[in-house]
Amino acid sequence: MPPFECPNCTVGRLVIKKENESWKTPHHEAQAYQELELDHIMGGRYHAFMVCQHANCGEVVSVIGDYLTEHLLLGRDRWDNPIVENDTNITPRAMMPAPHIIKVSPELSAVARNHLVRSFELFWVDIGSCANRIRIFLEAVLDQLGVIREMQRPDGTAYVLNLFQRVNELGAVKPGHEEALHALREVGNVGSHEGDAAVDDVLDCYELLEATLEELLEDKKAKLAAKAAAIRARKGRPAP
Ligand SMILES: [Zn+2]
């Protein structure tokens, strides 16, 4: 398992010690390997605690999943005993609290933040639900940015805007992010309606989200432009 970043302090790394790992093979699974004459393979359930190494944090994350170990015969020693190496793969099925996949901007509203953190948990449990939660998160970010949810028809009756229309509404005020937001919306739609999404697409979505949120919420470009303008105003001399 890679050294995930701690979801509590976001500074420390999460480490698994051997004494915090458990492995168990269900009888039916052991029997199945035996029947298939796969003597070199063993698998089953796995759980562990990952502990944050930051001195003032020490967060504990529970991991559950499946494991598969392949016993590889590398050769024989001089007493003709087999030299075996174990190659183990762990597939996490849940992590709680889940490590952050992207930076959680401090500028996010509490509602939006909650949806984003839930999406990190769902990433391990069900990728389609994760994509769906990203879509809900996007609606919450649009709320935060003041994008309207309802409009009025010429006859005065109200109608609810769908996410496609809301992304376009944002584009009218803050252009330049429509392409990224529509891509997120589309992956979210597949997650919502077909119940599945590609892991790579979801990871790409997170990457797009991180960059887009920095622009939309933290005005990164505008802040950098202001810094550049301040330096130029001083003609490069140190600020008094
Ligand atoms: Zn920590």
Tab-separated table of C-alpha atoms and ligand atoms in Angstrom:
chain	number	residue	atom	x	y	z
A	1	MET	CA	0.000	0.000	0.000
A	2	PRO	CA	1.359	3.469	-0.825
A	3	PRO	CA	1.980	5.904	2.070
A	4	PHE	CA	-1.316	7.804	1.836
A	5	GLU	CA	-1.568	11.351	3.165
A	6	CYS	CA	-3.319	11.653	6.543
A	7	PRO	CA	-6.941	12.877	6.185
A	8	ASN	CA	-6.768	14.678	9.551
A	9	CYS	CA	-3.570	16.743	9.515
A	10	THR	CA	-2.855	16.400	5.730
A	11	VAL	CA	0.850	16.635	6.646
A	12	GLY	CA	1.717	13.198	8.046
A	13	ARG	CA	1.890	9.959	6.092
A	14	LEU	CA	-0.143	6.865	6.957
A	15	VAL	CA	1.925	3.795	7.735
A	16	ILE	CA	0.875	0.168	8.317
A	17	LYS	CA	2.895	-1.851	10.807
A	18	LYS	CA	2.867	-5.653	10.571
A	19	GLU	CA	1.178	-6.009	13.988
A	20	ASN	CA	-1.735	-3.890	12.723
A	21	GLU	CA	-2.535	-6.222	9.807
A	22	SER	CA	-4.894	-9.242	9.770
A	23	TRP	CA	-5.363	-11.859	7.057
A	24	LYS	CA	-8.017	-14.578	6.871
A	25	THR	CA	-8.892	-17.082	4.155
A	26	PRO	CA	-12.516	-18.293	3.940
A	27	HIS	CA	-12.760	-22.083	3.844
A	28	HIS	CA	-14.688	-22.073	0.546
A	29	GLU	CA	-11.978	-19.964	-1.104
A	30	ALA	CA	-9.143	-22.240	0.088
A	31	GLN	CA	-11.155	-25.222	-1.209
A	32	ALA	CA	-11.687	-23.538	-4.587
A	33	TYR	CA	-7.920	-22.983	-5.040
A	34	GLN	CA	-7.313	-26.610	-4.076
A	35	GLU	CA	-9.886	-27.920	-6.565
A	36	LEU	CA	-8.348	-25.794	-9.314
A	37	GLU	CA	-4.910	-27.166	-8.300
A	38	LEU	CA	-3.712	-23.602	-7.678
A	39	ASP	CA	-1.452	-24.620	-4.787
A	40	HIS	CA	0.720	-21.532	-5.273
A	41	ILE	CA	-2.168	-19.076	-4.700
A	42	MET	CA	-3.918	-18.050	-1.486
A	43	GLY	CA	-6.369	-15.211	-0.911
A	44	GLY	CA	-9.056	-13.885	1.365
A	45	ARG	CA	-10.001	-10.933	3.537
A	46	TYR	CA	-7.654	-8.277	4.826
A	47	HIS	CA	-7.905	-5.522	7.395
A	48	ALA	CA	-5.427	-3.125	8.905
A	49	PHE	CA	-4.943	0.136	10.763
A	50	MET	CA	-2.918	2.849	9.034
A	51	VAL	CA	-1.459	5.297	11.563
A	52	CYS	CA	-0.391	8.887	10.863
A	53	GLN	CA	3.286	9.399	11.629
A	54	HIS	CA	2.938	13.080	12.504
A	55	ALA	CA	3.805	13.458	16.209
A	56	ASN	CA	0.857	15.682	17.148
A	57	CYS	CA	-1.741	13.789	15.115
A	58	GLY	CA	-1.583	9.984	15.202
A	59	GLU	CA	-4.839	9.601	13.222
A	60	VAL	CA	-5.912	5.981	12.720
A	61	VAL	CA	-7.501	4.899	9.412
A	62	SER	CA	-9.221	1.522	9.088
A	63	VAL	CA	-8.725	-0.355	5.819
A	64	ILE	CA	-10.681	-3.393	4.746
A	65	GLY	CA	-10.303	-5.316	1.545
A	66	ASP	CA	-9.241	-8.519	-0.173
A	67	TYR	CA	-5.811	-9.973	-0.650
A	68	LEU	CA	-4.255	-12.409	-3.077
A	69	THR	CA	-0.861	-13.979	-2.470
A	70	GLU	CA	1.110	-15.836	-5.092
A	71	HIS	CA	3.926	-18.060	-3.810
A	72	LEU	CA	6.661	-17.778	-6.420
A	73	LEU	CA	9.220	-20.595	-6.571
A	74	LEU	CA	12.540	-18.868	-7.212
A	75	GLY	CA	14.645	-22.033	-7.119
A	76	ARG	CA	16.136	-24.464	-4.597
A	77	ASP	CA	18.860	-24.004	-1.991
A	78	ARG	CA	21.814	-26.381	-1.638
A	79	TRP	CA	19.772	-28.711	0.644
A	80	ASP	CA	17.121	-28.838	-2.114
A	81	ASN	CA	14.620	-26.807	-0.067
A	82	PRO	CA	12.411	-24.550	-2.177
A	83	ILE	CA	13.206	-20.813	-2.157
A	84	VAL	CA	9.809	-19.125	-2.194
A	85	GLU	CA	8.889	-15.464	-2.477
A	86	ASN	CA	5.388	-14.248	-1.649
A	87	ASP	CA	3.868	-11.670	-3.987
A	88	THR	CA	0.834	-10.137	-2.252
A	89	ASN	CA	-1.721	-7.773	-3.766
A	90	ILE	CA	-4.205	-5.951	-1.557
A	91	THR	CA	-7.403	-4.521	-3.049
A	92	PRO	CA	-8.879	-1.993	-0.593
A	93	ARG	CA	-12.700	-2.042	-0.458
A	94	ALA	CA	-13.110	0.697	2.165
A	95	MET	CA	-11.035	3.253	4.077
A	96	MET	CA	-12.402	5.189	7.019
A	97	PRO	CA	-11.737	8.068	7.414
A	98	ALA	CA	-10.661	8.137	3.765
A	99	PRO	CA	-7.395	9.809	2.693
A	100	HIS	CA	-7.949	12.911	0.580
A	101	ILE	CA	-7.465	12.250	-3.133
A	102	ILE	CA	-7.096	15.972	-3.876
A	103	LYS	CA	-6.578	19.044	-1.692
A	104	VAL	CA	-9.752	20.098	0.150
A	105	SER	CA	-9.830	23.862	-0.352
A	106	PRO	CA	-10.375	25.808	2.911
A	107	GLU	CA	-12.643	28.094	0.883
A	108	LEU	CA	-15.265	25.355	0.317
A	109	SER	CA	-18.637	25.682	2.062
A	110	ALA	CA	-19.366	23.077	4.780
A	111	VAL	CA	-21.964	21.388	2.541
A	112	ALA	CA	-19.622	21.158	-0.460
A	113	ARG	CA	-16.728	19.971	1.724
A	114	ASN	CA	-18.889	17.186	3.157
A	115	HIS	CA	-19.823	15.930	-0.343
A	116	LEU	CA	-16.169	15.967	-1.448
A	117	VAL	CA	-14.991	14.034	1.636
A	118	ARG	CA	-17.829	11.491	1.131
A	119	SER	CA	-16.700	11.054	-2.491
A	120	PHE	CA	-13.217	10.063	-1.208
A	121	GLU	CA	-14.838	7.346	0.945
A	122	LEU	CA	-16.998	6.125	-1.948
A	123	PHE	CA	-13.976	5.960	-4.270
A	124	TRP	CA	-12.936	2.716	-2.541
A	125	VAL	CA	-16.419	1.321	-2.002
A	126	ASP	CA	-18.201	1.961	-5.302
A	127	ILE	CA	-16.700	4.016	-8.129
A	128	GLY	CA	-20.105	4.777	-9.739
A	129	SER	CA	-21.431	6.201	-6.441
A	130	CYS	CA	-18.205	8.207	-6.130
A	131	ALA	CA	-18.777	9.763	-9.582
A	132	ASN	CA	-22.379	10.499	-8.602
A	133	ARG	CA	-21.206	12.194	-5.380
A	134	ILE	CA	-18.770	14.352	-7.382
A	135	ARG	CA	-21.774	15.504	-9.437
A	136	ILE	CA	-23.675	16.412	-6.231
A	137	PHE	CA	-20.529	18.181	-5.002
A	138	LEU	CA	-20.470	20.211	-8.226
A	139	GLU	CA	-24.072	21.369	-7.605
A	140	ALA	CA	-23.019	22.457	-4.063
A	141	VAL	CA	-20.025	24.414	-5.452
A	142	LEU	CA	-22.347	26.175	-7.937
A	143	ASP	CA	-24.646	27.044	-4.986
A	144	GLN	CA	-21.649	28.470	-3.155
A	145	LEU	CA	-20.699	30.554	-6.195
A	146	GLY	CA	-24.231	31.958	-6.287
A	147	VAL	CA	-25.354	30.226	-9.506
A	148	ILE	CA	-29.157	30.126	-9.493
A	149	ARG	CA	-31.080	26.829	-9.302
A	150	GLU	CA	-34.384	28.168	-10.701
A	151	MET	CA	-35.430	30.471	-13.527
A	152	GLN	CA	-38.698	32.004	-14.593
A	153	ARG	CA	-40.496	31.327	-17.855
A	154	PRO	CA	-41.994	34.288	-19.744
A	155	ASP	CA	-45.403	33.362	-18.250
A	156	GLY	CA	-43.981	33.807	-14.732
A	157	THR	CA	-43.837	30.102	-13.720
A	158	ALA	CA	-40.564	28.811	-12.280
A	159	TYR	CA	-38.499	25.890	-13.618
A	160	VAL	CA	-35.494	24.109	-12.138
A	161	LEU	CA	-32.208	24.378	-14.036
A	162	ASN	CA	-30.359	21.153	-14.697
A	163	LEU	CA	-26.617	20.875	-14.088
A	164	PHE	CA	-25.839	21.459	-17.789
A	165	GLN	CA	-27.702	24.789	-17.701
A	166	ARG	CA	-26.134	25.778	-14.351
A	167	VAL	CA	-22.582	25.166	-15.653
A	168	ASN	CA	-23.419	27.394	-18.636
A	169	GLU	CA	-24.819	30.032	-16.263
A	170	LEU	CA	-21.494	30.032	-14.397
A	171	GLY	CA	-19.687	30.340	-17.732
A	172	ALA	CA	-21.559	33.584	-18.404
A	173	VAL	CA	-20.101	35.100	-15.186
A	174	LYS	CA	-16.741	33.339	-14.877
A	175	PRO	CA	-15.801	31.967	-18.293
A	176	GLY	CA	-13.051	29.453	-18.972
A	177	HIS	CA	-14.128	26.531	-16.769
A	178	GLU	CA	-17.073	25.155	-18.752
A	179	GLU	CA	-15.084	22.414	-20.510
A	180	ALA	CA	-13.724	21.002	-17.216
A	181	LEU	CA	-17.077	21.276	-15.424
A	182	HIS	CA	-18.992	19.637	-18.281
A	183	ALA	CA	-16.475	16.751	-18.259
A	184	LEU	CA	-17.107	16.305	-14.514
A	185	ARG	CA	-20.847	16.491	-15.100
A	186	GLU	CA	-20.715	13.809	-17.791
A	187	VAL	CA	-18.689	11.341	-15.689
A	188	GLY	CA	-21.120	12.035	-12.831
A	189	ASN	CA	-24.067	11.350	-15.152
A	190	VAL	CA	-22.674	7.946	-16.138
A	191	GLY	CA	-22.185	7.154	-12.426
A	192	SER	CA	-25.762	8.225	-11.649
A	193	HIS	CA	-27.596	6.539	-14.495
A	194	GLU	CA	-25.509	3.510	-15.375
A	195	GLY	CA	-24.098	2.868	-11.903
A	196	ASP	CA	-20.511	2.689	-13.061
A	197	ALA	CA	-17.583	4.870	-14.080
A	198	ALA	CA	-13.981	4.240	-15.103
A	199	VAL	CA	-11.466	4.672	-12.270
A	200	ASP	CA	-9.107	6.584	-14.594
A	201	ASP	CA	-11.909	8.970	-15.609
A	202	VAL	CA	-12.760	9.627	-11.954
A	203	LEU	CA	-9.087	10.286	-11.142
A	204	ASP	CA	-8.906	12.684	-14.118
A	205	CYS	CA	-12.048	14.381	-12.781
A	206	TYR	CA	-10.412	14.901	-9.394
A	207	GLU	CA	-7.384	16.446	-11.090
A	208	LEU	CA	-9.638	18.788	-13.100
A	209	LEU	CA	-11.588	19.641	-9.944
A	210	GLU	CA	-8.477	20.561	-7.971
A	211	ALA	CA	-7.265	22.985	-10.645
A	212	THR	CA	-10.735	24.433	-11.322
A	213	LEU	CA	-11.508	24.975	-7.628
A	214	GLU	CA	-8.226	26.805	-7.112
A	215	GLU	CA	-9.272	29.198	-9.854
A	216	LEU	CA	-12.922	29.545	-8.877
A	217	LEU	CA	-12.603	29.684	-5.100
A	218	GLU	CA	-9.116	30.888	-4.394
A	219	ASP	CA	-8.660	33.142	-7.457
A	220	LYS	CA	-5.124	31.813	-7.770
A	221	LYS	CA	-4.476	33.550	-11.095
A	222	ALA	CA	-5.909	36.848	-9.835
A	223	LYS	CA	-3.778	36.682	-6.654
A	224	LEU	CA	-0.631	35.973	-8.687
A	225	ALA	CA	-1.493	38.844	-11.049
A	226	ALA	CA	-1.945	41.141	-8.004
A	227	LYS	CA	1.470	40.068	-6.661
A	228	ALA	CA	3.094	40.738	-10.039
A	229	ALA	CA	1.383	44.149	-10.222
A	230	ALA	CA	2.607	45.017	-6.690
A	231	ILE	CA	6.215	44.146	-7.597
A	232	ARG	CA	5.998	46.157	-10.807
A	233	ALA	CA	4.513	49.131	-8.920
A	234	ARG	CA	7.618	49.089	-6.686
A	235	LYS	CA	9.763	48.640	-9.812
A	236	GLY	CA	11.269	45.531	-8.228
A	237	ARG	CA	12.523	47.298	-5.086
A	238	PRO	CA	11.760	45.666	-1.693
A	239	ALA	CA	8.485	46.763	-0.053
A	240	PRO	CA	9.058	49.437	2.581
B	1	ZN	ZN	-2.155	13.146	10.705
